[in-house]
Short mmCIF file of C-alpha atoms in Angstrom, two decimals:
data_model
loop_
_atom_site.label_atom_id
_atom_site.label_comp_id
_atom_site.label_asym_id
_atom_site.label_seq_id
_atom_site.Cartn_x
_atom_site.Cartn_y
_atom_site.Cartn_z
CA MET A 1 -76.83 -14.27 7.74
CA VAL A 2 -73.38 -15.84 7.58
CA PRO A 3 -71.58 -16.15 4.20
CA LEU A 4 -70.45 -19.65 3.28
CA LEU A 5 -67.88 -18.47 0.76
CA GLY A 6 -64.58 -18.15 2.57
CA LEU A 7 -65.09 -21.27 4.70
CA ASN A 8 -62.82 -24.22 3.94
CA THR A 9 -63.95 -27.83 3.62
CA GLU A 10 -63.39 -28.65 7.28
CA GLU A 11 -65.42 -25.63 8.33
CA LEU A 12 -68.16 -26.62 5.90
CA ARG A 13 -68.15 -30.15 7.32
CA THR A 14 -68.82 -28.55 10.71
CA VAL A 15 -71.70 -26.57 9.19
CA ALA A 16 -73.16 -29.82 7.89
CA ALA A 17 -72.74 -31.66 11.18
CA THR A 18 -74.33 -28.86 13.21
CA SER A 19 -77.21 -28.82 10.71
CA GLY A 20 -77.97 -32.45 11.53
CA VAL A 21 -76.62 -34.13 8.38
CA GLN A 22 -73.55 -36.25 7.78
CA ALA A 23 -70.28 -34.34 7.68
CA PHE A 24 -69.50 -35.46 4.12
CA ARG A 25 -72.27 -33.14 2.95
CA GLY A 26 -69.81 -30.36 3.76
CA ASN A 27 -67.48 -31.76 1.12
CA GLN A 28 -70.30 -31.58 -1.41
CA LEU A 29 -71.06 -28.03 -0.34
CA ALA A 30 -67.40 -27.08 -0.85
CA GLU A 31 -67.54 -28.54 -4.34
CA TRP A 32 -70.59 -26.43 -5.20
CA LEU A 33 -68.95 -23.26 -3.87
CA TYR A 34 -65.43 -23.61 -5.21
CA GLN A 35 -65.58 -25.97 -8.18
CA ARG A 36 -69.04 -25.34 -9.63
CA ASN A 37 -69.29 -21.61 -8.89
CA ALA A 38 -72.79 -21.91 -7.42
CA ARG A 39 -74.51 -18.58 -6.84
CA ASP A 40 -77.72 -19.96 -5.31
CA PHE A 41 -78.79 -22.95 -3.25
CA ASP A 42 -81.27 -24.17 -5.87
CA ARG A 43 -78.39 -25.50 -7.98
CA MET A 44 -77.15 -27.81 -5.22
CA SER A 45 -79.14 -30.79 -6.44
CA ASN A 46 -77.33 -33.52 -4.49
CA LEU A 47 -77.88 -31.97 -1.04
CA PRO A 48 -80.81 -33.17 1.10
CA PRO A 49 -83.85 -30.82 1.12
CA ALA A 50 -83.73 -30.43 4.91
CA PHE A 51 -80.06 -29.40 4.75
CA LEU A 52 -80.78 -26.90 1.99
CA GLU A 53 -83.64 -25.47 4.02
CA SER A 54 -81.33 -25.05 7.02
CA LEU A 55 -78.68 -23.40 4.87
CA GLN A 56 -81.17 -20.93 3.37
CA LYS A 57 -82.37 -20.03 6.85
CA HIS A 58 -78.99 -19.34 8.40
CA PHE A 59 -76.50 -18.67 5.58
CA ILE A 60 -75.95 -16.83 2.35
CA ILE A 61 -73.54 -18.00 -0.32
CA GLY A 62 -71.72 -14.67 -0.33
CA ARG A 63 -71.19 -13.98 -4.03
CA SER A 64 -70.79 -10.44 -5.31
CA LYS A 65 -72.86 -8.81 -8.05
CA ILE A 66 -71.13 -8.06 -11.36
CA ILE A 67 -72.04 -4.45 -12.15
CA ILE A 68 -69.88 -3.74 -15.20
CA THR A 69 -67.76 -5.98 -17.43
CA GLN A 70 -65.12 -4.30 -19.61
CA ARG A 71 -62.94 -5.99 -22.21
CA SER A 72 -59.67 -4.64 -23.55
CA THR A 73 -58.39 -5.05 -27.08
CA ASP A 74 -55.58 -7.20 -25.66
CA GLY A 75 -58.01 -9.66 -24.04
CA THR A 76 -57.84 -8.22 -20.53
CA VAL A 77 -61.15 -8.28 -18.65
CA LYS A 78 -62.07 -5.93 -15.79
CA LEU A 79 -65.06 -6.43 -13.50
CA LEU A 80 -66.70 -3.88 -11.24
CA LEU A 81 -68.17 -5.90 -8.38
CA GLU A 82 -70.67 -4.82 -5.75
CA LEU A 83 -70.43 -6.47 -2.34
CA SER A 84 -73.24 -7.20 0.09
CA ASP A 85 -72.92 -3.84 1.89
CA GLY A 86 -72.79 -1.84 -1.35
CA ALA A 87 -69.00 -1.43 -1.39
CA ARG A 88 -67.52 -1.67 -4.87
CA ILE A 89 -64.21 -3.12 -5.98
CA GLU A 90 -62.50 -4.00 -9.23
CA THR A 91 -60.75 -7.18 -10.31
CA VAL A 92 -58.91 -8.02 -13.52
CA GLY A 93 -58.46 -11.14 -15.66
CA LEU A 94 -55.28 -11.34 -17.75
CA PRO A 95 -54.76 -13.89 -20.53
CA TYR A 96 -51.19 -14.97 -21.30
CA SER A 97 -49.87 -17.54 -23.76
CA SER A 98 -49.00 -19.97 -20.95
CA HIS A 99 -51.61 -19.22 -18.29
CA TYR A 100 -54.56 -17.10 -17.21
CA SER A 101 -54.12 -14.77 -14.24
CA CYS A 102 -56.56 -12.98 -11.96
CA CYS A 103 -55.49 -9.80 -10.17
CA VAL A 104 -57.51 -9.51 -6.95
CA SER A 105 -58.24 -6.64 -4.58
CA THR A 106 -57.89 -7.15 -0.83
CA GLN A 107 -59.42 -3.87 0.34
CA ALA A 108 -62.16 -1.55 -0.83
CA GLY A 109 -59.95 1.40 -1.66
CA CYS A 110 -56.45 1.71 -0.24
CA PRO A 111 -55.06 3.44 2.86
CA VAL A 112 -51.49 3.76 1.53
CA GLY A 113 -51.99 6.56 -0.99
CA CYS A 114 -49.09 6.19 -3.45
CA GLY A 115 -48.79 9.42 -5.39
CA PHE A 116 -48.73 7.65 -8.75
CA CYS A 117 -51.68 5.28 -8.16
CA ALA A 118 -55.34 6.05 -8.83
CA THR A 119 -56.55 3.55 -6.22
CA GLY A 120 -55.35 5.66 -3.31
CA GLN A 121 -57.26 8.67 -4.62
CA SER A 122 -60.55 6.89 -4.03
CA GLY A 123 -59.92 6.64 -0.28
CA PHE A 124 -60.26 3.61 1.95
CA LYS A 125 -63.52 1.99 3.00
CA ARG A 126 -62.73 -1.38 4.60
CA ASN A 127 -60.88 -4.67 4.44
CA LEU A 128 -62.37 -7.49 2.39
CA THR A 129 -63.15 -10.93 3.79
CA ALA A 130 -61.52 -14.08 2.43
CA GLY A 131 -64.85 -14.91 0.78
CA GLU A 132 -64.95 -11.52 -0.96
CA ILE A 133 -61.40 -11.99 -2.23
CA ILE A 134 -61.84 -15.51 -3.58
CA ASP A 135 -65.18 -14.47 -5.10
CA GLN A 136 -63.19 -12.31 -7.52
CA VAL A 137 -61.36 -15.38 -8.84
CA LEU A 138 -64.65 -17.24 -9.22
CA SER A 139 -66.23 -14.26 -11.01
CA ILE A 140 -63.38 -14.00 -13.51
CA GLY A 141 -63.68 -17.77 -13.97
CA GLU A 142 -67.33 -17.35 -14.93
CA ILE A 143 -66.36 -14.79 -17.57
CA LEU A 144 -63.76 -17.20 -18.92
CA LYS A 145 -66.37 -19.92 -19.25
CA GLU A 146 -68.75 -17.56 -21.08
CA THR A 147 -66.13 -16.32 -23.54
CA GLY A 148 -64.46 -19.58 -24.50
CA ASN A 149 -61.63 -19.43 -21.97
CA HIS A 150 -59.16 -17.69 -24.31
CA GLY A 151 -57.65 -21.14 -24.76
CA ARG A 152 -57.40 -21.69 -20.99
CA GLY A 153 -59.60 -23.94 -18.88
CA ARG A 154 -59.58 -21.77 -15.77
CA VAL A 155 -57.75 -19.15 -13.75
CA ASP A 156 -54.48 -20.81 -12.73
CA HIS A 157 -52.45 -17.84 -11.44
CA VAL A 158 -53.59 -15.25 -8.89
CA THR A 159 -51.83 -12.01 -7.99
CA PHE A 160 -52.76 -9.96 -4.93
CA MET A 161 -52.01 -6.69 -6.72
CA GLY A 162 -55.40 -5.05 -7.07
CA MET A 163 -56.95 -2.45 -4.79
CA GLY A 164 -55.45 -2.27 -1.32
CA GLU A 165 -52.41 -3.47 0.62
CA PRO A 166 -52.72 -7.24 1.20
CA LEU A 167 -50.55 -7.34 4.31
CA LEU A 168 -52.71 -4.71 6.01
CA ASN A 169 -55.49 -7.29 5.67
CA TYR A 170 -53.23 -10.12 6.71
CA ASP A 171 -55.58 -12.79 8.07
CA ALA A 172 -57.99 -12.62 5.12
CA THR A 173 -55.10 -12.62 2.64
CA VAL A 174 -53.50 -15.72 4.16
CA LYS A 175 -56.82 -17.54 4.44
CA THR A 176 -57.51 -16.79 0.77
CA LEU A 177 -54.08 -18.12 -0.22
CA LYS A 178 -54.92 -21.37 1.57
CA LEU A 179 -58.38 -21.54 -0.02
CA LEU A 180 -56.92 -21.03 -3.48
CA ASN A 181 -54.39 -23.78 -2.82
CA ASN A 182 -56.62 -26.30 -1.06
CA GLU A 183 -60.11 -25.65 -2.45
CA LEU A 184 -59.41 -24.45 -5.99
CA GLY A 185 -56.29 -26.58 -6.40
CA LEU A 186 -53.98 -23.76 -7.49
CA SER A 187 -50.27 -24.28 -6.89
CA ALA A 188 -48.94 -21.98 -4.17
CA ARG A 189 -46.08 -21.19 -6.54
CA ASN A 190 -48.61 -19.59 -8.89
CA LEU A 191 -49.78 -17.16 -6.20
CA THR A 192 -48.14 -13.75 -5.75
CA VAL A 193 -48.63 -11.32 -2.89
CA SER A 194 -47.62 -7.72 -3.57
CA THR A 195 -46.82 -5.36 -0.71
CA ILE A 196 -45.70 -1.76 -0.48
CA GLY A 197 -43.25 -2.95 2.17
CA GLN A 198 -45.28 -3.74 5.29
CA VAL A 199 -42.37 -5.19 7.23
CA PRO A 200 -44.22 -7.04 10.04
CA GLY A 201 -46.51 -8.65 7.49
CA ILE A 202 -43.55 -9.78 5.36
CA ARG A 203 -41.96 -11.40 8.39
CA ARG A 204 -45.22 -13.10 9.39
CA LEU A 205 -45.77 -14.39 5.86
CA SER A 206 -42.30 -15.90 5.81
CA GLN A 207 -43.35 -18.14 8.71
CA GLU A 208 -46.54 -19.44 7.07
CA LYS A 209 -44.77 -22.19 5.13
CA LEU A 210 -46.60 -21.15 1.98
CA PRO A 211 -44.22 -21.07 -1.02
CA VAL A 212 -45.92 -18.07 -2.58
CA THR A 213 -44.05 -15.35 -4.45
CA LEU A 214 -43.56 -12.07 -2.61
CA ALA A 215 -43.42 -8.87 -4.66
CA ILE A 216 -42.23 -5.70 -2.93
CA SER A 217 -43.37 -2.46 -4.55
CA LEU A 218 -40.25 -0.40 -3.89
CA HIS A 219 -40.32 2.31 -6.59
CA ALA A 220 -37.31 4.17 -5.17
CA PRO A 221 -33.84 3.18 -3.90
CA THR A 222 -33.60 5.90 -1.22
CA ASP A 223 -35.79 6.95 1.67
CA ASP A 224 -36.10 10.57 0.56
CA LEU A 225 -37.35 9.68 -2.91
CA ARG A 226 -39.61 6.91 -1.64
CA HIS A 227 -41.20 9.26 0.92
CA GLN A 228 -41.83 11.75 -1.88
CA LEU A 229 -43.64 9.12 -3.92
CA ILE A 230 -45.37 7.37 -1.00
CA PRO A 231 -45.83 10.07 1.67
CA GLY A 232 -48.38 8.04 3.63
CA PHE A 233 -46.04 5.11 4.25
CA VAL A 234 -42.81 6.23 5.92
CA ARG A 235 -42.62 3.96 8.97
CA TRP A 236 -39.97 1.61 7.57
CA THR A 237 -36.81 2.56 5.72
CA VAL A 238 -35.83 1.10 2.38
CA ALA A 239 -33.05 -0.80 4.15
CA GLU A 240 -35.54 -2.33 6.62
CA ILE A 241 -37.89 -3.35 3.82
CA ILE A 242 -35.12 -5.02 1.82
CA SER A 243 -33.84 -6.73 4.98
CA ALA A 244 -37.31 -8.24 5.51
CA GLY A 245 -37.27 -9.33 1.86
CA ARG A 246 -33.91 -11.03 2.34
CA ASP A 247 -35.30 -12.90 5.32
CA TYR A 248 -38.32 -13.97 3.24
CA VAL A 249 -36.02 -15.45 0.60
CA SER A 250 -33.98 -17.19 3.30
CA GLN A 251 -37.05 -18.68 4.99
CA THR A 252 -38.95 -19.76 1.87
CA GLY A 253 -36.34 -20.30 -0.81
CA ARG A 254 -38.49 -18.24 -3.18
CA ARG A 255 -37.04 -15.57 -5.42
CA LEU A 256 -38.17 -12.06 -4.50
CA THR A 257 -39.74 -9.68 -7.01
CA ILE A 258 -38.96 -5.98 -6.75
CA GLU A 259 -41.63 -3.85 -8.42
CA TYR A 260 -40.38 -0.50 -9.70
CA CYS A 261 -42.71 1.94 -11.48
CA LEU A 262 -40.66 4.17 -13.76
CA LEU A 263 -41.65 7.85 -13.68
CA ASN A 264 -40.17 10.26 -16.17
CA ASP A 265 -37.32 12.34 -14.66
CA VAL A 266 -38.31 11.28 -11.14
CA ASN A 267 -36.87 7.84 -10.40
CA ASP A 268 -35.57 6.71 -13.79
CA HIS A 269 -32.05 8.21 -13.92
CA ALA A 270 -28.77 6.31 -14.04
CA GLY A 271 -28.12 7.36 -10.44
CA GLU A 272 -31.28 5.64 -9.20
CA ALA A 273 -30.44 2.52 -11.22
CA GLN A 274 -26.98 2.35 -9.63
CA GLN A 275 -28.41 2.88 -6.14
CA LEU A 276 -31.00 0.16 -6.75
CA ALA A 277 -28.31 -2.24 -7.94
CA ASP A 278 -26.22 -1.49 -4.83
CA LEU A 279 -29.24 -2.15 -2.61
CA LEU A 280 -30.04 -5.51 -4.21
CA GLN A 281 -26.55 -6.99 -4.49
CA GLY A 282 -26.48 -10.61 -3.39
CA LEU A 283 -30.26 -10.88 -3.10
CA ASN A 284 -32.08 -13.64 -5.00
CA CYS A 285 -34.50 -11.35 -6.80
CA HIS A 286 -35.55 -9.88 -10.06
CA VAL A 287 -36.63 -6.33 -10.77
CA ASN A 288 -39.90 -5.87 -12.63
CA LEU A 289 -39.92 -2.46 -14.31
CA ILE A 290 -43.50 -1.22 -14.50
CA PRO A 291 -44.65 1.42 -16.98
CA PHE A 292 -46.55 4.26 -15.35
CA ASN A 293 -50.19 4.08 -16.33
CA PRO A 294 -51.80 7.53 -16.42
CA ALA A 295 -55.03 8.27 -14.58
CA GLU A 296 -56.95 11.47 -14.00
CA GLY A 297 -55.42 13.61 -11.26
CA LEU A 298 -51.97 12.00 -11.22
CA PRO A 299 -49.07 14.42 -11.83
CA TYR A 300 -46.56 12.01 -13.38
CA THR A 301 -45.72 10.82 -16.88
CA ALA A 302 -44.27 7.54 -18.09
CA SER A 303 -40.56 7.19 -18.67
CA PRO A 304 -39.76 7.26 -22.41
CA PRO A 305 -38.50 4.02 -23.98
CA GLN A 306 -34.89 5.19 -24.03
CA HIS A 307 -34.95 5.82 -20.27
CA VAL A 308 -36.50 2.41 -19.64
CA GLN A 309 -33.91 0.68 -21.80
CA ALA A 310 -31.00 2.52 -20.19
CA PHE A 311 -32.29 1.75 -16.69
CA SER A 312 -32.77 -1.91 -17.57
CA ASN A 313 -29.35 -2.20 -19.21
CA LEU A 314 -27.59 -0.71 -16.23
CA LEU A 315 -29.25 -3.15 -13.81
CA ALA A 316 -28.40 -6.07 -16.08
CA LYS A 317 -24.75 -4.99 -16.27
CA ARG A 318 -24.66 -5.02 -12.49
CA GLY A 319 -25.89 -8.62 -12.46
CA ILE A 320 -29.49 -7.84 -11.47
CA GLN A 321 -32.16 -9.87 -13.27
CA VAL A 322 -34.63 -7.46 -14.80
CA THR A 323 -37.87 -7.70 -16.78
CA GLU A 324 -40.17 -5.06 -18.23
CA ARG A 325 -43.85 -5.53 -17.55
CA ALA A 326 -46.02 -5.24 -20.63
CA ARG A 327 -48.78 -2.66 -20.35
CA ARG A 328 -52.10 -4.52 -20.46
CA GLY A 329 -55.66 -3.28 -20.16
CA ALA A 330 -54.77 0.42 -20.15
CA ASP A 331 -57.57 1.19 -22.61
CA ILE A 332 -60.12 0.13 -19.96
CA ASP A 333 -58.21 1.54 -16.95
CA ALA A 334 -57.32 -1.99 -15.88
CA ALA A 335 -53.54 -1.60 -15.84
CA CYS A 336 -51.37 -1.45 -12.74
CA GLY A 337 -52.28 1.58 -10.61
CA GLN A 338 -55.52 2.38 -12.43
CA LEU A 339 -58.07 0.45 -10.34
CA LYS A 340 -60.38 2.50 -8.15
CA GLN A 341 -63.80 2.48 -6.56
CA ARG A 342 -66.47 3.64 -8.98
CA ASN A 343 -69.98 4.90 -8.36
CA CYS A 344 -71.21 4.43 -11.91
#
């Protein structure tokens, strides 16, 4: 049985035509999938019975099952979703004063294995399909509708920062970006793809003509320190990664985000701040300082506030734009680096 979720309108028009109905029925099908969050064919009241019968015979909608819903005191929502083959992933909804964001996973588990991230500890199972990725946005949207939307009508920002490395699942990631833009109507400028520094993927993405934000999870200004923190990802040097980021900015005109998780007495000294500033000189970017979020089995601790402030001040004095990410959802293990596959 073929999932319909993940097909765009043109592909759904082809499904309609090959099922013996007029192609415009594919437009109606797209509306049911992406605008009305349909989970079953019985809801699709404006489709001809013969078309529905054909769909039920050859296709499934492709929605996941919500296993657990957790809500943080700060309004963050985390869902544990079960996919059709039993694989489980997590996705997070984040309310802000100006928008509502969904943080999606692109893989079940993660093959990178950052030493300060719980996701890598759970191992890697497989890539997700475009349908399985966009399903997470639809699922968070359903929760929003149930809970009064937190003042927001829908998810309007999406970050590819959940479980997995998006650029190691390149085709599904790019197709999902296009679905979010064309089928859900989200601005490409409200979509962010985070990568650990997968250089070929960065260069490919720069040619897609999609004005999405690229976030590079750097976490260290030197190769030796980065290899210590990310021992499973040593193919490209820091210089090569930043060079690819510079090319992305040149090709797209979009400002680059540099993600930097501050670890106490590991990468948060004045020396690292100076090296980072040297590395980023002349680059249209901003540095997002991320607080380390503890998880069982991880050997690091968060940088104390005085280290964070000193690091931030030094970057700012060197002319580097810098922000500090607020810790959200930590009480339900929904913060950055805390997502993992669960068997509960």
